[in-house]
Coordinates of C-alpha atoms and ligand atoms in Angstrom, one line a residue:
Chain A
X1 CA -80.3 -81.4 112.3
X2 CA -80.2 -79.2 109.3
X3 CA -83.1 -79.4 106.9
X4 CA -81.8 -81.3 104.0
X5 CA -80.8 -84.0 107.0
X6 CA -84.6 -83.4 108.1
X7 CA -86.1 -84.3 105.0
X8 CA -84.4 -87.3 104.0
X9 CA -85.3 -90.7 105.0
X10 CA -83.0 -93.7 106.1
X11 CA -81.6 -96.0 103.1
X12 CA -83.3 -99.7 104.0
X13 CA -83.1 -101.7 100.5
X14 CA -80.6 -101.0 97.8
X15 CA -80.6 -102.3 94.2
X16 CA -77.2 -103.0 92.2
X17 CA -77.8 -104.2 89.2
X18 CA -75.0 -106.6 88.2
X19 CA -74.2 -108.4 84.7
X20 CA -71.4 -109.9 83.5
X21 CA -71.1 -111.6 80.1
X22 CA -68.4 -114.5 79.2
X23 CA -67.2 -116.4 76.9
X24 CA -67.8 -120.7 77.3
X25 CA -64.7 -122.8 76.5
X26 CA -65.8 -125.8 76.7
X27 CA -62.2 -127.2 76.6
X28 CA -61.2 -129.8 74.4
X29 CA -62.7 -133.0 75.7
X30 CA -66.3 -131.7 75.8
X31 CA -65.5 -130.1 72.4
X32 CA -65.4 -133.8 71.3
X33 CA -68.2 -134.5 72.7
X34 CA -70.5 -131.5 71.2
X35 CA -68.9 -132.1 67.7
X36 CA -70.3 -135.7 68.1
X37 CA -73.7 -134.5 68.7
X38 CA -73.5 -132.2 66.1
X39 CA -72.8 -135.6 63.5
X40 CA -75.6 -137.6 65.4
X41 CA -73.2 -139.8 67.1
X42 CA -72.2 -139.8 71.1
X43 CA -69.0 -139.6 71.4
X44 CA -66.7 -140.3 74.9
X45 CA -63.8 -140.9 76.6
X46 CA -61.8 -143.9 78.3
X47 CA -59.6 -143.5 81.5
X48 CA -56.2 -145.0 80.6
X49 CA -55.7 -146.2 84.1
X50 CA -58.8 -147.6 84.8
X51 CA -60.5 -148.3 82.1
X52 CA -64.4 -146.3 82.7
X53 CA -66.1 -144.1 80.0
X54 CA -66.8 -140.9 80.7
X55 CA -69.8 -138.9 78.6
X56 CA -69.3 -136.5 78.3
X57 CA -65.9 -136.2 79.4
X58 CA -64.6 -133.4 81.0
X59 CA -60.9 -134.2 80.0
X60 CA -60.2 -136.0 83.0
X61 CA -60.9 -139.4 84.9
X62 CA -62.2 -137.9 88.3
X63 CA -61.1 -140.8 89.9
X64 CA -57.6 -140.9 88.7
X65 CA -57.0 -137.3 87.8
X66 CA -55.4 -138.5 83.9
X67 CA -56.8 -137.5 80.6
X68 CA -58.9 -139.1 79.2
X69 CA -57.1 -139.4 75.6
X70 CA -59.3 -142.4 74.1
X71 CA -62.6 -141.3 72.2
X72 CA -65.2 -143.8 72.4
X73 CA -68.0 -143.9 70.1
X74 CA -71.0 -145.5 71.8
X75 CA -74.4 -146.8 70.6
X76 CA -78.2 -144.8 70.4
X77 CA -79.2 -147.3 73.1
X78 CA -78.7 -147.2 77.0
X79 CA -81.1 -147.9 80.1
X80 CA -82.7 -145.8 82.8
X81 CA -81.0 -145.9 85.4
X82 CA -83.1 -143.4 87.5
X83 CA -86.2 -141.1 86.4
X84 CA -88.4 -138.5 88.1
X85 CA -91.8 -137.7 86.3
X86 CA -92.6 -133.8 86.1
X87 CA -95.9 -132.9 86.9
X88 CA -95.1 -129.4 88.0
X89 CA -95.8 -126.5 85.0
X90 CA -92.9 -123.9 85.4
X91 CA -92.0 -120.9 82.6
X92 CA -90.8 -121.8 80.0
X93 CA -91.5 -125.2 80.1
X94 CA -91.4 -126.9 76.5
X95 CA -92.6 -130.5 76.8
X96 CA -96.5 -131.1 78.0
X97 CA -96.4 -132.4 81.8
X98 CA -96.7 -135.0 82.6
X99 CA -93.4 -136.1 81.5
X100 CA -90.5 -138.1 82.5
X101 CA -86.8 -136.6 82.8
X102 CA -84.1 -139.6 83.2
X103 CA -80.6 -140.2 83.6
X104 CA -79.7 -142.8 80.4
X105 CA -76.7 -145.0 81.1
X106 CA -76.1 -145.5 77.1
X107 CA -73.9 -149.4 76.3
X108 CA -70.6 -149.2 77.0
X109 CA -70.8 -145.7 79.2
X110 CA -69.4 -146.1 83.0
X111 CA -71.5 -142.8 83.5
X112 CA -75.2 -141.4 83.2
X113 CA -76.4 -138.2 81.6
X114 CA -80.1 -136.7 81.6
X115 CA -82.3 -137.0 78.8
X116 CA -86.0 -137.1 78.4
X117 CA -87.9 -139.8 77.7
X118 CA -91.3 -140.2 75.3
X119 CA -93.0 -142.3 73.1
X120 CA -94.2 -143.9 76.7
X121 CA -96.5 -142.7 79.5
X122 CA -95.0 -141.8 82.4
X123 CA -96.2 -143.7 84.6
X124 CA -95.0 -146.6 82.7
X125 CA -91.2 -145.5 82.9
X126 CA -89.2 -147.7 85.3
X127 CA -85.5 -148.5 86.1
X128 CA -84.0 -151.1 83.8
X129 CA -85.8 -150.1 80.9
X130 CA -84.2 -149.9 77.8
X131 CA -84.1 -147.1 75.9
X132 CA -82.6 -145.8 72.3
X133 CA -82.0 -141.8 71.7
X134 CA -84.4 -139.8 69.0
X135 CA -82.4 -137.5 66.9
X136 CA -83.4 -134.2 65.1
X137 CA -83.9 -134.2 61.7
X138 CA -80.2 -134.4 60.3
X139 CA -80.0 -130.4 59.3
X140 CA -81.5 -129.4 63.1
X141 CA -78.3 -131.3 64.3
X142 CA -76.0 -129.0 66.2
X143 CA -73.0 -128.8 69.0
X144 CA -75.6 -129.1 71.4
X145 CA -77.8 -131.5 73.4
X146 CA -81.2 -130.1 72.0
X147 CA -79.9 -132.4 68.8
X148 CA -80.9 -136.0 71.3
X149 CA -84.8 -135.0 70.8
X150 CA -85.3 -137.3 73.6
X151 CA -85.6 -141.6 74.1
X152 CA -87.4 -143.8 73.8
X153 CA -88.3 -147.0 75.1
X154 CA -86.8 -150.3 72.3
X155 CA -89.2 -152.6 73.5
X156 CA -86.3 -155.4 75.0
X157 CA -86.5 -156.5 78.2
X158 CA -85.3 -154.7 81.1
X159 CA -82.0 -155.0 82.4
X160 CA -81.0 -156.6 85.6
X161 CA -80.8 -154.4 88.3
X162 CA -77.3 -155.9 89.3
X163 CA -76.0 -154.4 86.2
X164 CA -76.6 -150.6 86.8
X165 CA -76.8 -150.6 90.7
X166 CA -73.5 -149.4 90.6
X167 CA -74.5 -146.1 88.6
X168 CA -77.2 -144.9 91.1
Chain B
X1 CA -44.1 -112.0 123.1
X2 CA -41.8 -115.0 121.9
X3 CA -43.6 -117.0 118.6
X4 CA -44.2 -120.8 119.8
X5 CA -41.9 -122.7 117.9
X6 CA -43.5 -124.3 114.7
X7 CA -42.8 -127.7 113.1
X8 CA -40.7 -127.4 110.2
X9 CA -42.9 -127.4 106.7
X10 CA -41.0 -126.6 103.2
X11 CA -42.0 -126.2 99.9
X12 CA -40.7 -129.3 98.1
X13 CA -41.9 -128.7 94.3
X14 CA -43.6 -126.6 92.3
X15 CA -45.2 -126.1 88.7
X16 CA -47.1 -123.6 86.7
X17 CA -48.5 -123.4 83.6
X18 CA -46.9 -121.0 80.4
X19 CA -48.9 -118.0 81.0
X20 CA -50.6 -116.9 77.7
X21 CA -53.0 -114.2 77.7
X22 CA -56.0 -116.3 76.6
X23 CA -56.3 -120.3 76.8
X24 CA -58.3 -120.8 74.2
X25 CA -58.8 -124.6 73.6
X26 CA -58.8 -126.1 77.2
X27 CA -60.6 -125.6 80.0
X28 CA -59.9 -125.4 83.7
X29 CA -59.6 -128.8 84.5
X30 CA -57.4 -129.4 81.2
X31 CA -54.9 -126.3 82.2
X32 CA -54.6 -127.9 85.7
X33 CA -53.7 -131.3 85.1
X34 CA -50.4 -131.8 83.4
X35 CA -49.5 -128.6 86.1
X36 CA -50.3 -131.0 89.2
X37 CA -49.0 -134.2 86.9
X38 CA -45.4 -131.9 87.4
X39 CA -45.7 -131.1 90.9
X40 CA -45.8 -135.0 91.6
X41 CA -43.6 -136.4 88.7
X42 CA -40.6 -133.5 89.9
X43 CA -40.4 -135.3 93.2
X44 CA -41.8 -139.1 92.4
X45 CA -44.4 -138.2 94.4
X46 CA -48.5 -139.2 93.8
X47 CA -51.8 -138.2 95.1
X48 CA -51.3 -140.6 97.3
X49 CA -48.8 -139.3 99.6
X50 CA -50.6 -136.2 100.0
X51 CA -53.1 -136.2 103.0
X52 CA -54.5 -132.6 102.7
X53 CA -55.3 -131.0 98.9
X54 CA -56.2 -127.1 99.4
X55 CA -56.9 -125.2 96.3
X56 CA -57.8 -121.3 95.7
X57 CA -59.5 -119.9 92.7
X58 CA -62.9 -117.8 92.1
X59 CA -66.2 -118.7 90.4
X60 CA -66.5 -115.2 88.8
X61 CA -63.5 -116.0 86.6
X62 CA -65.0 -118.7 84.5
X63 CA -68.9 -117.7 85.3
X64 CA -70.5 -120.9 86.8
X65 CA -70.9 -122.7 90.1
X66 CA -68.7 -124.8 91.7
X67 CA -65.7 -124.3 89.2
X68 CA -63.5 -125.7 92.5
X69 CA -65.2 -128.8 92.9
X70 CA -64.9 -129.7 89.3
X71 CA -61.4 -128.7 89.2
X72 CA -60.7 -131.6 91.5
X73 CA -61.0 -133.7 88.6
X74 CA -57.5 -132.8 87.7
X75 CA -56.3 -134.5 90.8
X76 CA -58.4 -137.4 91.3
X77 CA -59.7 -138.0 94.6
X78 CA -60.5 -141.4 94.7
X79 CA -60.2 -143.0 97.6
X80 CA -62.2 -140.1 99.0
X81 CA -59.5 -137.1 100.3
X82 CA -59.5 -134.4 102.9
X83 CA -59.7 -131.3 100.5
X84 CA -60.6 -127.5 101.2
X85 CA -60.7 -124.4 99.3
X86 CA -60.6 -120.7 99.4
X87 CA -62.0 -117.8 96.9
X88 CA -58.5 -116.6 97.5
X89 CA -55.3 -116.4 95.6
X90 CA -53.3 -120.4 95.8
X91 CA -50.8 -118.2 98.3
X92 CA -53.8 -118.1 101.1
X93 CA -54.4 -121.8 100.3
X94 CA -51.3 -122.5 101.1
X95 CA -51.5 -120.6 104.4
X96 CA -54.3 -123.1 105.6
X97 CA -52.1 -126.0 104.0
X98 CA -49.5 -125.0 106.7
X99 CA -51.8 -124.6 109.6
X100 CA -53.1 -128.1 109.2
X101 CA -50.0 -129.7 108.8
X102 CA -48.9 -128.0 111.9
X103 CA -51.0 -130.4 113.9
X104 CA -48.8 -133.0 113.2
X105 CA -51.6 -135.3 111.5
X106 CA -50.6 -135.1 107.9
X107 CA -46.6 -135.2 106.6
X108 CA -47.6 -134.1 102.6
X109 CA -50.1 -131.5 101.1
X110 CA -51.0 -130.4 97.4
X111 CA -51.7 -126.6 97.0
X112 CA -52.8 -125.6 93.6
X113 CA -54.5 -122.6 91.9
X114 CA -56.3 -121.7 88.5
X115 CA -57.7 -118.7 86.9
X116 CA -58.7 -117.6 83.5
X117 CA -59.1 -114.2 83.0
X118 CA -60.4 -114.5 79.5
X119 CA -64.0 -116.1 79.6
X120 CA -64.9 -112.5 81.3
X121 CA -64.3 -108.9 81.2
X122 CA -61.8 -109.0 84.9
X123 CA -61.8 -105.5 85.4
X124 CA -65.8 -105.5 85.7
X125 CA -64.9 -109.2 87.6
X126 CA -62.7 -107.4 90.1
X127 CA -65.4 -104.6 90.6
X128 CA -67.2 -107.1 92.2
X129 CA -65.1 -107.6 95.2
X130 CA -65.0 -104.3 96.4
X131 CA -67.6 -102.9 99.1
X132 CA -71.0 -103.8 97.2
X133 CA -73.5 -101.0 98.9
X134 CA -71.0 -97.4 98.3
X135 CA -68.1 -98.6 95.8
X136 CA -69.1 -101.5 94.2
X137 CA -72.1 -100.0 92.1
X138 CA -69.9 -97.3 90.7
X139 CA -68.1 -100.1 89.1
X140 CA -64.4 -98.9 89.1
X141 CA -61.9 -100.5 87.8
X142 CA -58.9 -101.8 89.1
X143 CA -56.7 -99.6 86.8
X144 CA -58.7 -96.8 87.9
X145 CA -58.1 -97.4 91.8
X146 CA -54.6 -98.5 91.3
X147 CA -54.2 -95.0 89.5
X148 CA -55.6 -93.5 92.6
X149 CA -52.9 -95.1 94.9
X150 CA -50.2 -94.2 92.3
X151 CA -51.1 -90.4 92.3
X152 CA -51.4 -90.5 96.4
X153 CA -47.7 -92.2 96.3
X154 CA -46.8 -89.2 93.9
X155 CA -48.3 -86.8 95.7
X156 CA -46.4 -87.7 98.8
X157 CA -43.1 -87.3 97.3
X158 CA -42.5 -91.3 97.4
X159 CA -42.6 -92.0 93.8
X160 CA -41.9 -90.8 90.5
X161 CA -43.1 -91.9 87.2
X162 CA -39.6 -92.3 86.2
X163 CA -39.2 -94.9 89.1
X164 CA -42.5 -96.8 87.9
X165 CA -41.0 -97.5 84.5
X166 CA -37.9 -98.6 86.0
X167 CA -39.7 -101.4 88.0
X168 CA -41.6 -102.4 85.0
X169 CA -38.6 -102.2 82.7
X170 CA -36.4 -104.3 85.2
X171 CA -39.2 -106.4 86.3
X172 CA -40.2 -107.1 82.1
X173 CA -36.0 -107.8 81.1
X174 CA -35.6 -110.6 84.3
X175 CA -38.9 -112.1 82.4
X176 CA -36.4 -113.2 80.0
X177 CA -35.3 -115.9 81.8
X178 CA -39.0 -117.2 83.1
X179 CA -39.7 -119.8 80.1
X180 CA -43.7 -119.4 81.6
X181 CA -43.9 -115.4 81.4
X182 CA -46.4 -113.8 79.1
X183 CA -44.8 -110.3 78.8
X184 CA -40.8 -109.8 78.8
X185 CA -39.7 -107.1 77.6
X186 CA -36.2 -104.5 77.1
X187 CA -37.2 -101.3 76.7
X188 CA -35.5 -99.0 79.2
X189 CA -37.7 -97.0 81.2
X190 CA -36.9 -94.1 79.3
X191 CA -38.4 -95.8 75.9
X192 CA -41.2 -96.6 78.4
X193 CA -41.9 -93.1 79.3
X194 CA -42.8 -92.4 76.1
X195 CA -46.4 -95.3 76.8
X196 CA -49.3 -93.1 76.6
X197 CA -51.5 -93.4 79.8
X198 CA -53.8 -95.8 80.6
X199 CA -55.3 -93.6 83.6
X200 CA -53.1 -91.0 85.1
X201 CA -50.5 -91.7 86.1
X202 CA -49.9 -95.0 84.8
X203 CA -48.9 -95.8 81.8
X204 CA -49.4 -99.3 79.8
X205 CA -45.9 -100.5 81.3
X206 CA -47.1 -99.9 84.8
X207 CA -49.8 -102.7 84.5
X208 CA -50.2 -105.9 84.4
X209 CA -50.9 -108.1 81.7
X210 CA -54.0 -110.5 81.3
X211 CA -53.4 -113.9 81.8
X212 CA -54.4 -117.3 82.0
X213 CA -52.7 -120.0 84.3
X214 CA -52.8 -122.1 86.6
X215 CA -50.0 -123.6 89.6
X216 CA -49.3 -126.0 92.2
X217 CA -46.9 -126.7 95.3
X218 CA -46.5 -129.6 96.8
X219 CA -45.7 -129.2 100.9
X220 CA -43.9 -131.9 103.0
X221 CA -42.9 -131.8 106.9
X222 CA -39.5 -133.1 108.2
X223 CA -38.0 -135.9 107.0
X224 CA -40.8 -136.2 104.4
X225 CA -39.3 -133.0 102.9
X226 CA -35.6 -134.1 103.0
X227 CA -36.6 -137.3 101.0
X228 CA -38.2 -135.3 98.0
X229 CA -35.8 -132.6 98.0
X230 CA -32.2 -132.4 98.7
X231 CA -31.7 -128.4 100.0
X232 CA -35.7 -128.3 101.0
X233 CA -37.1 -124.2 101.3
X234 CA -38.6 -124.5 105.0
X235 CA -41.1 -122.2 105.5
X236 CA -40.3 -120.2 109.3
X237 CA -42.8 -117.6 109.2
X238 CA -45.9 -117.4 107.4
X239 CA -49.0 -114.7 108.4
X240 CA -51.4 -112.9 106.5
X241 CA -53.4 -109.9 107.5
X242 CA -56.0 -107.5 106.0
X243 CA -57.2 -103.7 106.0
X244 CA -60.7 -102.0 106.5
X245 CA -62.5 -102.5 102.7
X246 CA -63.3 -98.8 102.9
X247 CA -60.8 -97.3 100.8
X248 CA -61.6 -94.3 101.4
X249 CA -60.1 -94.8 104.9
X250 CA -56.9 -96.4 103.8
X251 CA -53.8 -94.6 103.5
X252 CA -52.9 -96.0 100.1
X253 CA -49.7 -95.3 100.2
X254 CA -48.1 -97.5 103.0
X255 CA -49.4 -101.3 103.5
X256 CA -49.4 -101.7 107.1
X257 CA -51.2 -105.1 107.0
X258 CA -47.9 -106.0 105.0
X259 CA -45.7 -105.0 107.5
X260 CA -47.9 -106.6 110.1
X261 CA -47.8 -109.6 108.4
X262 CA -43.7 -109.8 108.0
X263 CA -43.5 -109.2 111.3
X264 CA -45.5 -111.9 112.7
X265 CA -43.7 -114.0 110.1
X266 CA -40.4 -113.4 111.4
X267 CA -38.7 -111.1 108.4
X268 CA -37.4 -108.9 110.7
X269 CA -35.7 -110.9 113.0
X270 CA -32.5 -113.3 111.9
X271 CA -30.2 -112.6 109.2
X272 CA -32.0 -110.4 106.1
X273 CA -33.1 -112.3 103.2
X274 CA -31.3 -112.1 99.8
X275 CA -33.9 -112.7 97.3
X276 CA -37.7 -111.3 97.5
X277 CA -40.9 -112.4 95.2
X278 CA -43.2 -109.8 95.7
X279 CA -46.5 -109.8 93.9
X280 CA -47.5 -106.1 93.0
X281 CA -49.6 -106.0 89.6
X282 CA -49.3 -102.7 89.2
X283 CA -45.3 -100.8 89.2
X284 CA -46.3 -99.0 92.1
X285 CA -47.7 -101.3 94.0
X286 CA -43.7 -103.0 94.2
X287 CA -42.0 -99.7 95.7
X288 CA -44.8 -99.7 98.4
X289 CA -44.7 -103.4 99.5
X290 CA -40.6 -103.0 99.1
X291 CA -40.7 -100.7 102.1
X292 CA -43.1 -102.4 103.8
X293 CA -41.0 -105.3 104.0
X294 CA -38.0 -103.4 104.3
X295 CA -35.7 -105.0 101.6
X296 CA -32.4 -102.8 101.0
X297 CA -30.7 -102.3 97.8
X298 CA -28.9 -105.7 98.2
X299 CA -32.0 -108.0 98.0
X300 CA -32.9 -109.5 95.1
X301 CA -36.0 -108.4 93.9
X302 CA -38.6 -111.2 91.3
X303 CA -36.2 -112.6 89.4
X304 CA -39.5 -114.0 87.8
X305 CA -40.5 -111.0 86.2
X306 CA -43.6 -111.0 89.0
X307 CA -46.6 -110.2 88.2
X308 CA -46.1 -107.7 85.4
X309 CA -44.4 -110.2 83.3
X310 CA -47.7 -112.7 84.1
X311 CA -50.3 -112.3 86.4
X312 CA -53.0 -115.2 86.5
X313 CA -55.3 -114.2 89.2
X314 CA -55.4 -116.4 92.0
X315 CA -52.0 -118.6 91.0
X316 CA -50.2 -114.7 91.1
X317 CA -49.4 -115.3 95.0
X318 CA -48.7 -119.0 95.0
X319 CA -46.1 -118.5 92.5
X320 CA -44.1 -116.3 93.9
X321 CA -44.3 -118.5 96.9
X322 CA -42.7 -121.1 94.3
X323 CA -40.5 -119.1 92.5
X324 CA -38.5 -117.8 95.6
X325 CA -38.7 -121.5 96.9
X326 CA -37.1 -123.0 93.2
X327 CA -34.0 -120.4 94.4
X328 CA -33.1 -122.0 97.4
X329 CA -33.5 -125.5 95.8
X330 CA -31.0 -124.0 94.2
X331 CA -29.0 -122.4 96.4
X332 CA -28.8 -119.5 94.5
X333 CA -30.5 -118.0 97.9
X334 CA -29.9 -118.6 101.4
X335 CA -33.2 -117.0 102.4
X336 CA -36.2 -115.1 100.7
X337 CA -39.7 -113.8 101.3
X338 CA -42.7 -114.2 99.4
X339 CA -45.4 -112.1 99.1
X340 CA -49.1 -112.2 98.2
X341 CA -51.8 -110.0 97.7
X342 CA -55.5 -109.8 97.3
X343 CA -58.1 -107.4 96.9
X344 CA -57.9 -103.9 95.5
X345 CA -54.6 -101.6 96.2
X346 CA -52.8 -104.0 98.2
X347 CA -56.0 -104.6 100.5
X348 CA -54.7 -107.8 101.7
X349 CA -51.5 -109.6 102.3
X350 CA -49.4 -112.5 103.0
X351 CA -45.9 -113.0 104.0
X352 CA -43.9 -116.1 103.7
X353 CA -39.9 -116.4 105.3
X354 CA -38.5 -119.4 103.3
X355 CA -34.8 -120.5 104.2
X356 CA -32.4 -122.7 103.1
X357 CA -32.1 -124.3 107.2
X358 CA -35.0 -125.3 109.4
X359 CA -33.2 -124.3 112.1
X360 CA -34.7 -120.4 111.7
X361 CA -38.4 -121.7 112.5
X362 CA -40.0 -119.4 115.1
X363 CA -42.4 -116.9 113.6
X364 CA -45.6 -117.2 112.0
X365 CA -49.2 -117.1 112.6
X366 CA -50.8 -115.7 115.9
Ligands
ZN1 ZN1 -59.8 -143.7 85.7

């Protein structure tokens, strides 16, 4: 063994650094979508074949692999169709816990989306209830979700469980 | 050792996006559909026919998770399908396409591929698939290694520059007739002599362009395949095979796991094909898998323009696969091969025998 052989010692963890930057397309049907955020209004998309809204769409009925040509504009107010109540601090974590993260089946949508939900003590969220969206202040409004500030509950009475069991 | 005989499987249709250099409007899902909306429509075929979807395409390209699963959208899979993918070009996806079907089980499938190479930076992409603990962290490009395999083809007598500007300048003029190539050019190779280098020894002609696209074959067995097209492109050999990922203990200028892979496929053996589609990004890369597949002067050689007139990675392989398949239909060839590569230099490879009767099927797979 020669001595710079002698004096080295036996590679056991390596670190490689890796980055890579892109740039998002979001394609043309959730470009729709984003814009409508960015005006205050939710904007989706109908299957031609069968008929569902999508929100956001992603330019194609996943069930019938068409586009989905016809934009939908659809109402502030939805239900929750499912909910889980964070109690778990984590970095970066903006909202105080406890709080309630949902998925909001919005009036005329044939799909759910996450949003959070306030105005209401957790433990008072529950499945059926119906909800409306908060907006930012008209010049916070952007392409971007962060313009929903969250929802809250309207105060009707919940809806039947037959009519989002499909949507769990 | 005879090959078992194989149950006769043909390329039936095919589509592909217009390669562009950067897609800038739609996203994956939205380049796919209207290309697997013209695989069905060429035929009168649906979704529905087809018992097996396999699809190839990589993550890295468009930077998030699960860019395959979402990609399904463009088909539709409802009722729920039998579906598989591969981080591998749509050529590989059609491999296992034609294994299952071999089984006997299913009589249709739907191979499609996607890729767009301009969300990222694909030379640092392409980095990544190279041995991560000695040549990955150096980051090379795959300009830079393909430079290395040039030189070594040099070096060894078995190339010239003069002869890499004649396969881009031929490759770049047949482009003209390909309504979906990105670069087409008709400069003769001495005009492209005059390129400055890129990295010694190849010069801007030599390499590829950057592109965006996306493809899709439909395959049918038997009868199934007579119905949807009149003068079917059976597939009698198909294998793939790969070398070590050291590169340093390649020699880079022969592609033995090429030749392996015709072999097993059957090139060799019944009458010599007419018409090849070989997919070499780089100039070089087409006089090395040329000899590895042994075409003479008299074959044919990408009509396309191959993959210097476009080259989406991961739909690169598949199309050649339907571009030397659209030539039978046509019976402007009696029998062709396909060829497909991944990984740097030529690392690995896939050879398809197409032919006009299905009465050549015995090669293929082992
Ligand atoms: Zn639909």
């Amino acid at each position: 063994m020669s001595g710079a052989e002698a004096g080295t010692q036996p590679v056991t963890v390596l670190e490689t650094p890796i980055h890579l930057d892109y740039v998002f397309t979001p394609g043309i049907a959730q470009s729709i979508f984003l814009r409508g955020l960015a005006r205050g209004v939710f904007l989706g998309q109908r299957c031609p074949t069968c008929g569902k809204v999508y929100i956001p769409s992603r330019g194609s009925c996943p069930v019938d692999g068409v586009a989905t040509d016809e934009v939908v504009e659809l109402p502030d107010t939805g239900i929750v169709t499912t909910y889980c109540v964070v109690n778990v601090p984590f970095a970066g974590q903006a909202v105080e816990i406890p709080y309630t993260c949902a998925q909001v089946l919005l009036d005329g949508a044939n799909i759910s989306f996450m949003g959070l939900i306030q105005e209401v003590p957790a433990d008072q969220v529950r499945m059926g209830m119906r909800v409306e969206a908060v907006w930012v202040p008209p010049d916070e409004l952007g392409p971007s979700l962060a313009s929903v500030k969250y929802f809250r509950p309207t105060g009707e009475p919940d809806a039947l469980y037959e009519s989002y069991e499909e949507y769990l | 050792m005879s090959a078992p005989a194989r149950r006769p499987v043909a390329v039936v249709s095919f589509a592909q996006a217009r390669n562009v250099r950067r897609e800038a409007s739609r996203n994956e899902v939205e380049l796919l559909m209207p290309v697997v909306s013209e695989v069905f429509a060429a035929i009168g075929a649906s979704k529905d026919d087809m018992g097996f979807i396999c699809s190839g395409s990589t993550d890295y390209l468009v930077g998030g998770p699960f860019s395959f699963v979402t990609a399904l959208d463009a088909v539709g899979v409802w009722p729920p399908r039998a579906e598989s993918h591969v981080e591998m070009d749509g050529a590989f996806a059609l491999y296992e396409a034609w294994v299952l079907m071999q089984e006997g089980a299913i009589d249709a499938a739907l191979v499609y591929s996607f890729g767009r190479s301009s969300p990222g930076d694909v030379t640092e992409i392409l980095a990544l698939q190279l041995d991560p603990y000695v040549t990955a962290p150096l980051w090379p490009s795959p300009v830079a290694l393909a430079a290395l395999q040039a030189q070594a083809l040099i070096d060894a007598g078995e190339a010239t520059e003069e002869e890499l500007a004649e396969v881009a300048a031929r490759n770049r003029s047949a482009a003209r007739a390909n309504p979906n190539a990105q670069v087409v050019s008709d400069a003769s190779p001495e005009e492209l002599l005059a390129d400055e280098y890129v990295v010694a020894p190849l010069r801007r002609h030599a390499l590829p362009p950057i592109t965006d696209g996306a493809a899709a074959i439909v395959l049918a067995a038997g009868e199934k395949a007579r119905e949807w097209r009149e003068r079917p492109a059976w597939i009698t050999g198909i294998d793939h095979r790969i070398e070590t990922h050291a590169l340093g203990c390649r020699d880079l200028t022969r592609s033995p796991s090429t030749a392996l892979a015709a072999e097993r496929a059957g090139l060799f053996e019944g009458p010599p094909v007419d018409l090849a589609e070989v997919h070499a990004p780089f100039a070089h890369q087409e006089l090395i898998v040329r000899r590895a597949l042994e075409l003479g002067d008299a074959v044919t050689v990408n009509p396309s323009g191959g993959a210097l007139a476009a080259n989406p990675v991961m739909s690169a392989g598949l199309i050649r696969i339907g571009e030397a398949a659209a030539r039978i239909w046509a019976a402007e060839s009696e029998r062709a091969v396909a060829h497909a590569t991944s990984g740097p230099c030529l690392q690995q490879n896939l050879v398809c025998v197409l032919d006009a009767s299905d009465g050549a099927v015995v090669g293929g797979g082992a």
